[in-house]
Amino acid sequence: MGSKLFLITIPYLLVLVLVLTTLSTQCLAGDLASHKPVSPEILCKSFPDPPYCISVLPNNTSNIYDYGRFSIKKSLSLSVKFLNLIHRYLSGLSVLSTAAVRALEDCQLLASLNTEFLLSSFETVNATNTTLSPFHADRLQTLLSAVITNLQTCGDGLQTTASAWGVYNELSVPLTNDTKLSSVSLALFTKAWVPKRNLAWQPTGRQRVSRLGKMHLHMSSRTRKIYESFSRRNLLQTTEDEVSVYDILVVSQDGSGNYTTINDAVTAAPTSSNGTNGYFLIYIAAGVYEEYVSIPSNKTYLMMIGDGINQTVITGNHSVADNWTTFSSATFSVVASNFIAVGITFRNTAGAIKNQAVAVRNGADLSTFYLCSMEGYQDTLYAHSLRQFYRECDIYGTVDFIFGNAAVVLQNCNLYPRQPIKGQFNAITAQGRTDLNQNTGTSIHNCTITAASDLASSNFTVQTYLGRPWKMYSRTVYMQTFMDSLINPAGWHVWNDTFALSTLYYAEYNNSGPGSNTTNRVTWPGYHVINATDAVNFTVSTFLMGDSWLPQTGVPYTGGLISCF
């Protein structure tokens, strides 16, 4: 894995160096004289780490746009250096343990993504000295938020891998410096280019009707015949609206399709699609696929459709107990933007005894999972980063089984806490926000929380909580969700003593069921029972800006709060 990533990375870095050299000689766009100059001391006052912010910015008075460009460009330069440093470690594979190599390979992938995110961000801010449109500002704030998350994930993987401690000690300084600088970049971008939202505007709670009905197919006659031979009425023929699909590959274990494995179909799928012609569809016929599937960043606008939950199953059993990192333990992982999965079960069968074992790891921007099932125990769904939407999915797990630092909404989903190993308690969420300016958090809207059959049969002797704070600014909201009696009256659990209790943001709004009573909830400074005005900020239309990208997916969604009459 390491050598393959390097072969891709080197030409990319050569191009990147040329781009950076060119950009450094360009004149900044716009009339800078019209912007008020400010000293770093004044500007950094409200930032997370003022002394570091002051130390890293140029020691001269300038405007916030200049500072922002300087910081993002410097972050990009450090990201390239860090990526080269990771490669140097991986080039000496013989002296590293398997677990350490896997942790470094995670870092290599994450650092490579960061160079892409920072280059895209710099190209945008270098071209304007005015606030961006809400859509474009949200996109860049999302990318810069993900840069920090990727650095944190790299460090976590190295730090928690015993055989990688030596490497972590050597990489901890560049990781810390990169993270601090990325935090400054995010703060400057948020202050300069992000428009203030009009929070008085409230999206409608009207249901968006599914457009996963009649596919608009731009494909050869042969492929069309293959497509039309599917019995797809249960998933696709729900309305007369259309979703554009320009071509299709069929995966079937009996040899009747184009491929017998999912990975072969992913390899054959087109790269770097911009979505102009719609999605490329991989249809996965019913069967149990024992594969570890990874959708790389260049497989954009890819749609996967199975034959339904428990019919099309992708399964694996990697776990931290077997020397995988949490990040690399995933049965199914995706980082390609605009990904859609429909009607598939994703499993990690390592079991509760193997600790962290991910079924789905999602780091794909504008990604959607619909009518899917994620089955595992600890760390089932790793909603790692960027913007994600889950609709009518079933999610099973025990400890922290929905975790990560994406901006994610789960809507109309079923959450099934399971029976953990002796001595454990269940925590449904463990959200990982580490920076106040990250636009991330977990929003659980109109879902149902009931015990899985194994937990139900135990008479709830195991305690189940709504979540616990994995990172300093952990943010999770439950809205209009049914909570059965398995939920502990306190609702939420500590991570470690008093860690993050005053900096987290946990909230509940208008939930129902015997577990929803907030009378005996925790009294932490960061816990809130909120009203509709606050809750609307965590709806699909506001939190994910879903109206700008979800309609083209064909997946149904409710943009705002559900009206109660």
Short mmCIF file of N, CA and C in Angstrom, two decimals, residues 53-180:
data_model
loop_
_atom_site.label_atom_id
_atom_site.label_comp_id
_atom_site.label_asym_id
_atom_site.label_seq_id
_atom_site.Cartn_x
_atom_site.Cartn_y
_atom_site.Cartn_z
N CYS A 53 -0.53 32.15 17.24
CA CYS A 53 -1.02 32.90 16.07
C CYS A 53 -0.13 34.10 15.80
N ILE A 54 0.22 34.83 16.85
CA ILE A 54 1.07 36.01 16.69
C ILE A 54 2.45 35.62 16.18
N SER A 55 2.97 34.52 16.70
CA SER A 55 4.32 34.10 16.34
C SER A 55 4.44 33.62 14.90
N VAL A 56 3.36 33.10 14.36
CA VAL A 56 3.44 32.48 13.03
C VAL A 56 3.13 33.46 11.90
N LEU A 57 2.41 34.55 12.20
CA LEU A 57 2.06 35.51 11.15
C LEU A 57 3.21 36.48 10.91
N PRO A 58 3.28 37.08 9.72
CA PRO A 58 4.36 38.03 9.42
C PRO A 58 4.36 39.18 10.42
N ASN A 59 5.53 39.62 10.80
CA ASN A 59 5.67 40.68 11.80
C ASN A 59 5.52 42.06 11.17
N ASN A 60 4.40 42.25 10.53
CA ASN A 60 4.10 43.56 9.94
C ASN A 60 2.58 43.71 9.87
N THR A 61 2.15 44.94 9.82
CA THR A 61 0.71 45.20 9.79
C THR A 61 0.18 44.97 8.38
N SER A 62 -0.87 44.18 8.29
CA SER A 62 -1.47 43.86 7.00
C SER A 62 -2.97 43.70 7.19
N ASN A 63 -3.66 43.22 6.16
CA ASN A 63 -5.10 42.99 6.31
C ASN A 63 -5.36 41.50 6.46
N ILE A 64 -6.57 41.17 6.85
CA ILE A 64 -6.88 39.79 7.20
C ILE A 64 -6.79 38.85 6.00
N TYR A 65 -7.05 39.38 4.81
CA TYR A 65 -6.96 38.54 3.61
C TYR A 65 -5.51 38.15 3.32
N ASP A 66 -4.59 39.09 3.49
CA ASP A 66 -3.17 38.77 3.32
C ASP A 66 -2.71 37.73 4.33
N TYR A 67 -3.12 37.94 5.58
CA TYR A 67 -2.76 36.97 6.62
C TYR A 67 -3.33 35.59 6.30
N GLY A 68 -4.57 35.56 5.84
CA GLY A 68 -5.20 34.28 5.54
C GLY A 68 -4.49 33.54 4.42
N ARG A 69 -4.15 34.26 3.36
CA ARG A 69 -3.43 33.64 2.25
C ARG A 69 -2.05 33.13 2.70
N PHE A 70 -1.38 33.96 3.49
CA PHE A 70 -0.05 33.57 3.99
C PHE A 70 -0.15 32.28 4.80
N SER A 71 -1.12 32.22 5.68
CA SER A 71 -1.25 31.06 6.58
C SER A 71 -1.61 29.79 5.83
N ILE A 72 -2.57 29.87 4.91
CA ILE A 72 -2.99 28.69 4.15
C ILE A 72 -1.86 28.21 3.24
N LYS A 73 -1.14 29.17 2.63
CA LYS A 73 -0.02 28.78 1.76
C LYS A 73 1.08 28.09 2.58
N LYS A 74 1.35 28.61 3.78
CA LYS A 74 2.36 28.00 4.63
C LYS A 74 1.89 26.61 5.10
N SER A 75 0.60 26.47 5.40
CA SER A 75 0.06 25.16 5.76
C SER A 75 0.27 24.17 4.64
N LEU A 76 0.06 24.61 3.41
CA LEU A 76 0.25 23.75 2.25
C LEU A 76 1.71 23.32 2.12
N SER A 77 2.60 24.25 2.33
CA SER A 77 4.02 23.93 2.24
C SER A 77 4.42 22.90 3.31
N LEU A 78 3.94 23.08 4.53
CA LEU A 78 4.25 22.13 5.60
C LEU A 78 3.63 20.77 5.33
N SER A 79 2.46 20.76 4.72
CA SER A 79 1.81 19.49 4.40
C SER A 79 2.63 18.69 3.40
N VAL A 80 3.19 19.37 2.41
CA VAL A 80 4.05 18.70 1.43
C VAL A 80 5.30 18.13 2.11
N LYS A 81 5.90 18.90 3.00
CA LYS A 81 7.08 18.43 3.72
C LYS A 81 6.75 17.22 4.59
N PHE A 82 5.60 17.26 5.23
CA PHE A 82 5.21 16.15 6.10
C PHE A 82 4.96 14.89 5.28
N LEU A 83 4.36 15.04 4.11
CA LEU A 83 4.12 13.90 3.24
C LEU A 83 5.44 13.26 2.81
N ASN A 84 6.42 14.07 2.49
CA ASN A 84 7.75 13.54 2.13
C ASN A 84 8.41 12.85 3.32
N LEU A 85 8.21 13.40 4.50
CA LEU A 85 8.76 12.79 5.71
C LEU A 85 8.16 11.41 5.96
N ILE A 86 6.87 11.28 5.76
CA ILE A 86 6.20 9.98 5.92
C ILE A 86 6.77 8.97 4.93
N HIS A 87 6.98 9.40 3.70
CA HIS A 87 7.53 8.48 2.70
C HIS A 87 8.91 7.99 3.11
N ARG A 88 9.72 8.87 3.69
CA ARG A 88 11.07 8.46 4.08
C ARG A 88 11.01 7.36 5.15
N TYR A 89 10.05 7.46 6.04
CA TYR A 89 9.87 6.40 7.03
C TYR A 89 9.41 5.12 6.38
N LEU A 90 8.47 5.22 5.45
CA LEU A 90 7.94 4.02 4.81
C LEU A 90 8.96 3.36 3.89
N SER A 91 9.94 4.10 3.41
CA SER A 91 10.95 3.51 2.54
C SER A 91 11.85 2.55 3.29
N GLY A 92 11.82 2.60 4.64
CA GLY A 92 12.59 1.66 5.43
C GLY A 92 11.69 0.64 6.11
N LEU A 93 10.81 0.01 5.30
CA LEU A 93 9.80 -0.88 5.84
C LEU A 93 10.38 -2.03 6.66
N SER A 94 11.59 -2.47 6.35
CA SER A 94 12.13 -3.66 7.02
C SER A 94 12.38 -3.43 8.51
N VAL A 95 12.54 -2.20 8.94
CA VAL A 95 12.83 -1.94 10.34
C VAL A 95 11.58 -1.56 11.14
N LEU A 96 10.41 -1.57 10.49
CA LEU A 96 9.17 -1.21 11.16
C LEU A 96 8.26 -2.42 11.29
N SER A 97 7.50 -2.47 12.36
CA SER A 97 6.53 -3.54 12.53
C SER A 97 5.36 -3.35 11.56
N THR A 98 4.59 -4.39 11.38
CA THR A 98 3.41 -4.31 10.50
C THR A 98 2.44 -3.25 11.01
N ALA A 99 2.22 -3.21 12.32
CA ALA A 99 1.29 -2.23 12.89
C ALA A 99 1.79 -0.80 12.66
N ALA A 100 3.09 -0.58 12.81
CA ALA A 100 3.65 0.75 12.59
C ALA A 100 3.53 1.17 11.13
N VAL A 101 3.78 0.23 10.23
CA VAL A 101 3.63 0.52 8.80
C VAL A 101 2.20 0.93 8.48
N ARG A 102 1.24 0.21 9.04
CA ARG A 102 -0.17 0.55 8.78
C ARG A 102 -0.51 1.94 9.30
N ALA A 103 0.00 2.29 10.47
CA ALA A 103 -0.24 3.62 11.00
C ALA A 103 0.37 4.70 10.10
N LEU A 104 1.57 4.44 9.59
CA LEU A 104 2.22 5.39 8.70
C LEU A 104 1.50 5.47 7.35
N GLU A 105 0.99 4.36 6.86
CA GLU A 105 0.23 4.38 5.62
C GLU A 105 -1.04 5.21 5.77
N ASP A 106 -1.67 5.13 6.93
CA ASP A 106 -2.81 6.01 7.20
C ASP A 106 -2.38 7.46 7.08
N CYS A 107 -1.26 7.79 7.72
CA CYS A 107 -0.75 9.16 7.68
C CYS A 107 -0.43 9.61 6.26
N GLN A 108 0.09 8.69 5.47
CA GLN A 108 0.43 9.03 4.08
C GLN A 108 -0.83 9.39 3.29
N LEU A 109 -1.86 8.57 3.44
CA LEU A 109 -3.13 8.88 2.76
C LEU A 109 -3.70 10.20 3.23
N LEU A 110 -3.71 10.42 4.54
CA LEU A 110 -4.30 11.63 5.11
C LEU A 110 -3.51 12.87 4.72
N ALA A 111 -2.19 12.77 4.71
CA ALA A 111 -1.35 13.91 4.30
C ALA A 111 -1.54 14.22 2.82
N SER A 112 -1.71 13.18 2.01
CA SER A 112 -1.95 13.39 0.59
C SER A 112 -3.28 14.12 0.36
N LEU A 113 -4.31 13.72 1.11
CA LEU A 113 -5.59 14.41 1.01
C LEU A 113 -5.45 15.87 1.46
N ASN A 114 -4.67 16.10 2.50
CA ASN A 114 -4.49 17.47 2.99
C ASN A 114 -3.84 18.37 1.94
N THR A 115 -2.87 17.85 1.19
CA THR A 115 -2.26 18.69 0.15
C THR A 115 -3.31 19.07 -0.90
N GLU A 116 -4.20 18.15 -1.23
CA GLU A 116 -5.27 18.46 -2.18
C GLU A 116 -6.21 19.51 -1.62
N PHE A 117 -6.62 19.33 -0.35
CA PHE A 117 -7.57 20.26 0.27
C PHE A 117 -6.97 21.66 0.40
N LEU A 118 -5.71 21.73 0.81
CA LEU A 118 -5.08 23.04 1.01
C LEU A 118 -4.79 23.74 -0.31
N LEU A 119 -4.40 22.98 -1.33
CA LEU A 119 -4.18 23.59 -2.64
C LEU A 119 -5.47 24.18 -3.18
N SER A 120 -6.57 23.42 -3.08
CA SER A 120 -7.87 23.92 -3.53
C SER A 120 -8.28 25.16 -2.74
N SER A 121 -8.02 25.15 -1.45
CA SER A 121 -8.38 26.30 -0.60
C SER A 121 -7.56 27.53 -0.98
N PHE A 122 -6.25 27.33 -1.19
CA PHE A 122 -5.40 28.47 -1.51
C PHE A 122 -5.77 29.08 -2.87
N GLU A 123 -6.04 28.24 -3.83
CA GLU A 123 -6.42 28.75 -5.15
C GLU A 123 -7.66 29.63 -5.05
N THR A 124 -8.59 29.27 -4.16
CA THR A 124 -9.82 30.06 -4.02
C THR A 124 -9.55 31.38 -3.31
N VAL A 125 -8.88 31.34 -2.16
CA VAL A 125 -8.68 32.58 -1.41
C VAL A 125 -7.70 33.51 -2.11
N ASN A 126 -6.84 32.97 -2.95
CA ASN A 126 -5.88 33.81 -3.68
C ASN A 126 -6.57 34.64 -4.76
N ALA A 127 -7.81 34.29 -5.06
CA ALA A 127 -8.50 34.95 -6.17
C ALA A 127 -9.50 36.00 -5.72
N THR A 128 -9.68 36.18 -4.41
CA THR A 128 -10.71 37.14 -3.99
C THR A 128 -10.40 37.73 -2.63
N ASN A 129 -10.83 38.98 -2.45
CA ASN A 129 -10.72 39.67 -1.17
C ASN A 129 -12.08 40.00 -0.60
N THR A 130 -13.07 39.23 -0.94
CA THR A 130 -14.42 39.45 -0.42
C THR A 130 -14.97 38.14 0.14
N THR A 131 -16.00 38.26 0.93
CA THR A 131 -16.63 37.05 1.46
C THR A 131 -17.16 36.21 0.30
N LEU A 132 -17.11 34.91 0.47
CA LEU A 132 -17.58 33.98 -0.55
C LEU A 132 -19.08 33.76 -0.42
N SER A 133 -19.66 33.16 -1.42
CA SER A 133 -21.07 32.76 -1.31
C SER A 133 -21.18 31.70 -0.22
N PRO A 134 -22.36 31.55 0.38
CA PRO A 134 -22.50 30.54 1.44
C PRO A 134 -22.07 29.15 0.99
N PHE A 135 -22.39 28.77 -0.24
CA PHE A 135 -22.05 27.44 -0.73
C PHE A 135 -20.54 27.25 -0.80
N HIS A 136 -19.82 28.21 -1.40
CA HIS A 136 -18.37 28.08 -1.55
C HIS A 136 -17.65 28.26 -0.22
N ALA A 137 -18.17 29.14 0.63
CA ALA A 137 -17.56 29.31 1.94
C ALA A 137 -17.69 28.04 2.77
N ASP A 138 -18.85 27.39 2.69
CA ASP A 138 -19.06 26.15 3.44
C ASP A 138 -18.12 25.06 2.94
N ARG A 139 -17.92 25.02 1.63
CA ARG A 139 -17.03 24.00 1.06
C ARG A 139 -15.61 24.17 1.60
N LEU A 140 -15.08 25.40 1.58
CA LEU A 140 -13.71 25.59 2.03
C LEU A 140 -13.58 25.45 3.54
N GLN A 141 -14.57 25.88 4.29
CA GLN A 141 -14.52 25.67 5.73
C GLN A 141 -14.54 24.17 6.04
N THR A 142 -15.25 23.42 5.23
CA THR A 142 -15.28 21.96 5.37
C THR A 142 -13.92 21.36 5.08
N LEU A 143 -13.27 21.80 4.01
CA LEU A 143 -11.94 21.27 3.66
C LEU A 143 -10.91 21.60 4.73
N LEU A 144 -10.91 22.85 5.21
CA LEU A 144 -9.93 23.25 6.22
C LEU A 144 -10.21 22.57 7.56
N SER A 145 -11.47 22.29 7.84
CA SER A 145 -11.81 21.52 9.04
C SER A 145 -11.26 20.11 8.92
N ALA A 146 -11.39 19.53 7.72
CA ALA A 146 -10.91 18.16 7.49
C ALA A 146 -9.39 18.07 7.59
N VAL A 147 -8.69 19.12 7.21
CA VAL A 147 -7.22 19.11 7.32
C VAL A 147 -6.81 18.87 8.77
N ILE A 148 -7.47 19.57 9.69
CA ILE A 148 -7.16 19.39 11.12
C ILE A 148 -7.53 17.99 11.57
N THR A 149 -8.68 17.50 11.13
CA THR A 149 -9.11 16.15 11.49
C THR A 149 -8.12 15.11 10.98
N ASN A 150 -7.63 15.28 9.76
CA ASN A 150 -6.67 14.32 9.19
C ASN A 150 -5.37 14.29 9.98
N LEU A 151 -4.90 15.45 10.39
CA LEU A 151 -3.69 15.50 11.21
C LEU A 151 -3.92 14.82 12.56
N GLN A 152 -5.08 15.06 13.15
CA GLN A 152 -5.41 14.45 14.43
C GLN A 152 -5.48 12.92 14.30
N THR A 153 -6.08 12.46 13.22
CA THR A 153 -6.21 11.02 12.99
C THR A 153 -4.85 10.36 12.81
N CYS A 154 -3.98 11.02 12.08
CA CYS A 154 -2.62 10.50 11.90
C CYS A 154 -1.92 10.36 13.24
N GLY A 155 -1.98 11.42 14.04
CA GLY A 155 -1.33 11.38 15.35
C GLY A 155 -1.94 10.34 16.27
N ASP A 156 -3.27 10.23 16.27
CA ASP A 156 -3.94 9.24 17.11
C ASP A 156 -3.51 7.82 16.75
N GLY A 157 -3.42 7.55 15.43
CA GLY A 157 -3.04 6.22 14.98
C GLY A 157 -1.63 5.85 15.40
N LEU A 158 -0.71 6.81 15.28
CA LEU A 158 0.68 6.54 15.68
C LEU A 158 0.80 6.40 17.20
N GLN A 159 0.07 7.24 17.91
CA GLN A 159 0.18 7.26 19.37
C GLN A 159 -0.42 6.01 20.01
N THR A 160 -1.45 5.46 19.41
CA THR A 160 -2.12 4.30 19.99
C THR A 160 -1.58 2.97 19.46
N THR A 161 -0.60 3.04 18.57
CA THR A 161 0.06 1.82 18.07
C THR A 161 1.37 1.66 18.81
N ALA A 162 1.43 0.69 19.70
CA ALA A 162 2.58 0.55 20.60
C ALA A 162 3.91 0.52 19.85
N SER A 163 3.95 -0.21 18.75
CA SER A 163 5.22 -0.35 18.01
C SER A 163 5.56 0.89 17.19
N ALA A 164 4.66 1.88 17.19
CA ALA A 164 4.93 3.11 16.43
C ALA A 164 5.25 4.28 17.35
N TRP A 165 5.40 4.01 18.65
CA TRP A 165 5.67 5.11 19.58
C TRP A 165 6.95 5.86 19.23
N GLY A 166 7.99 5.13 18.82
CA GLY A 166 9.23 5.80 18.46
C GLY A 166 9.03 6.75 17.29
N VAL A 167 8.28 6.29 16.28
CA VAL A 167 7.99 7.13 15.13
C VAL A 167 7.15 8.33 15.56
N TYR A 168 6.16 8.07 16.44
CA TYR A 168 5.30 9.17 16.90
C TYR A 168 6.12 10.25 17.61
N ASN A 169 7.06 9.84 18.44
CA ASN A 169 7.87 10.82 19.15
C ASN A 169 8.64 11.71 18.19
N GLU A 170 9.08 11.14 17.07
CA GLU A 170 9.82 11.92 16.09
C GLU A 170 8.91 12.78 15.23
N LEU A 171 7.69 12.33 15.02
CA LEU A 171 6.75 13.07 14.17
C LEU A 171 5.84 14.00 14.95
N SER A 172 5.86 13.91 16.27
CA SER A 172 4.91 14.70 17.07
C SER A 172 5.11 16.20 16.90
N VAL A 173 6.36 16.64 16.74
CA VAL A 173 6.61 18.08 16.59
C VAL A 173 6.03 18.61 15.27
N PRO A 174 6.36 18.00 14.10
CA PRO A 174 5.72 18.50 12.88
C PRO A 174 4.20 18.34 12.90
N LEU A 175 3.69 17.28 13.50
CA LEU A 175 2.24 17.11 13.59
C LEU A 175 1.61 18.24 14.41
N THR A 176 2.24 18.56 15.54
CA THR A 176 1.72 19.63 16.39
C THR A 176 1.79 20.98 15.69
N ASN A 177 2.91 21.26 15.05
CA ASN A 177 3.06 22.54 14.35
C ASN A 177 2.07 22.66 13.19
N ASP A 178 1.92 21.59 12.42
CA ASP A 178 0.96 21.60 11.31
C ASP A 178 -0.46 21.82 11.82
N THR A 179 -0.81 21.17 12.92
CA THR A 179 -2.16 21.31 13.47
C THR A 179 -2.41 22.73 13.95
N LYS A 180 -1.45 23.30 14.65
CA LYS A 180 -1.61 24.67 15.14
C LYS A 180 -1.75 25.67 13.99
#
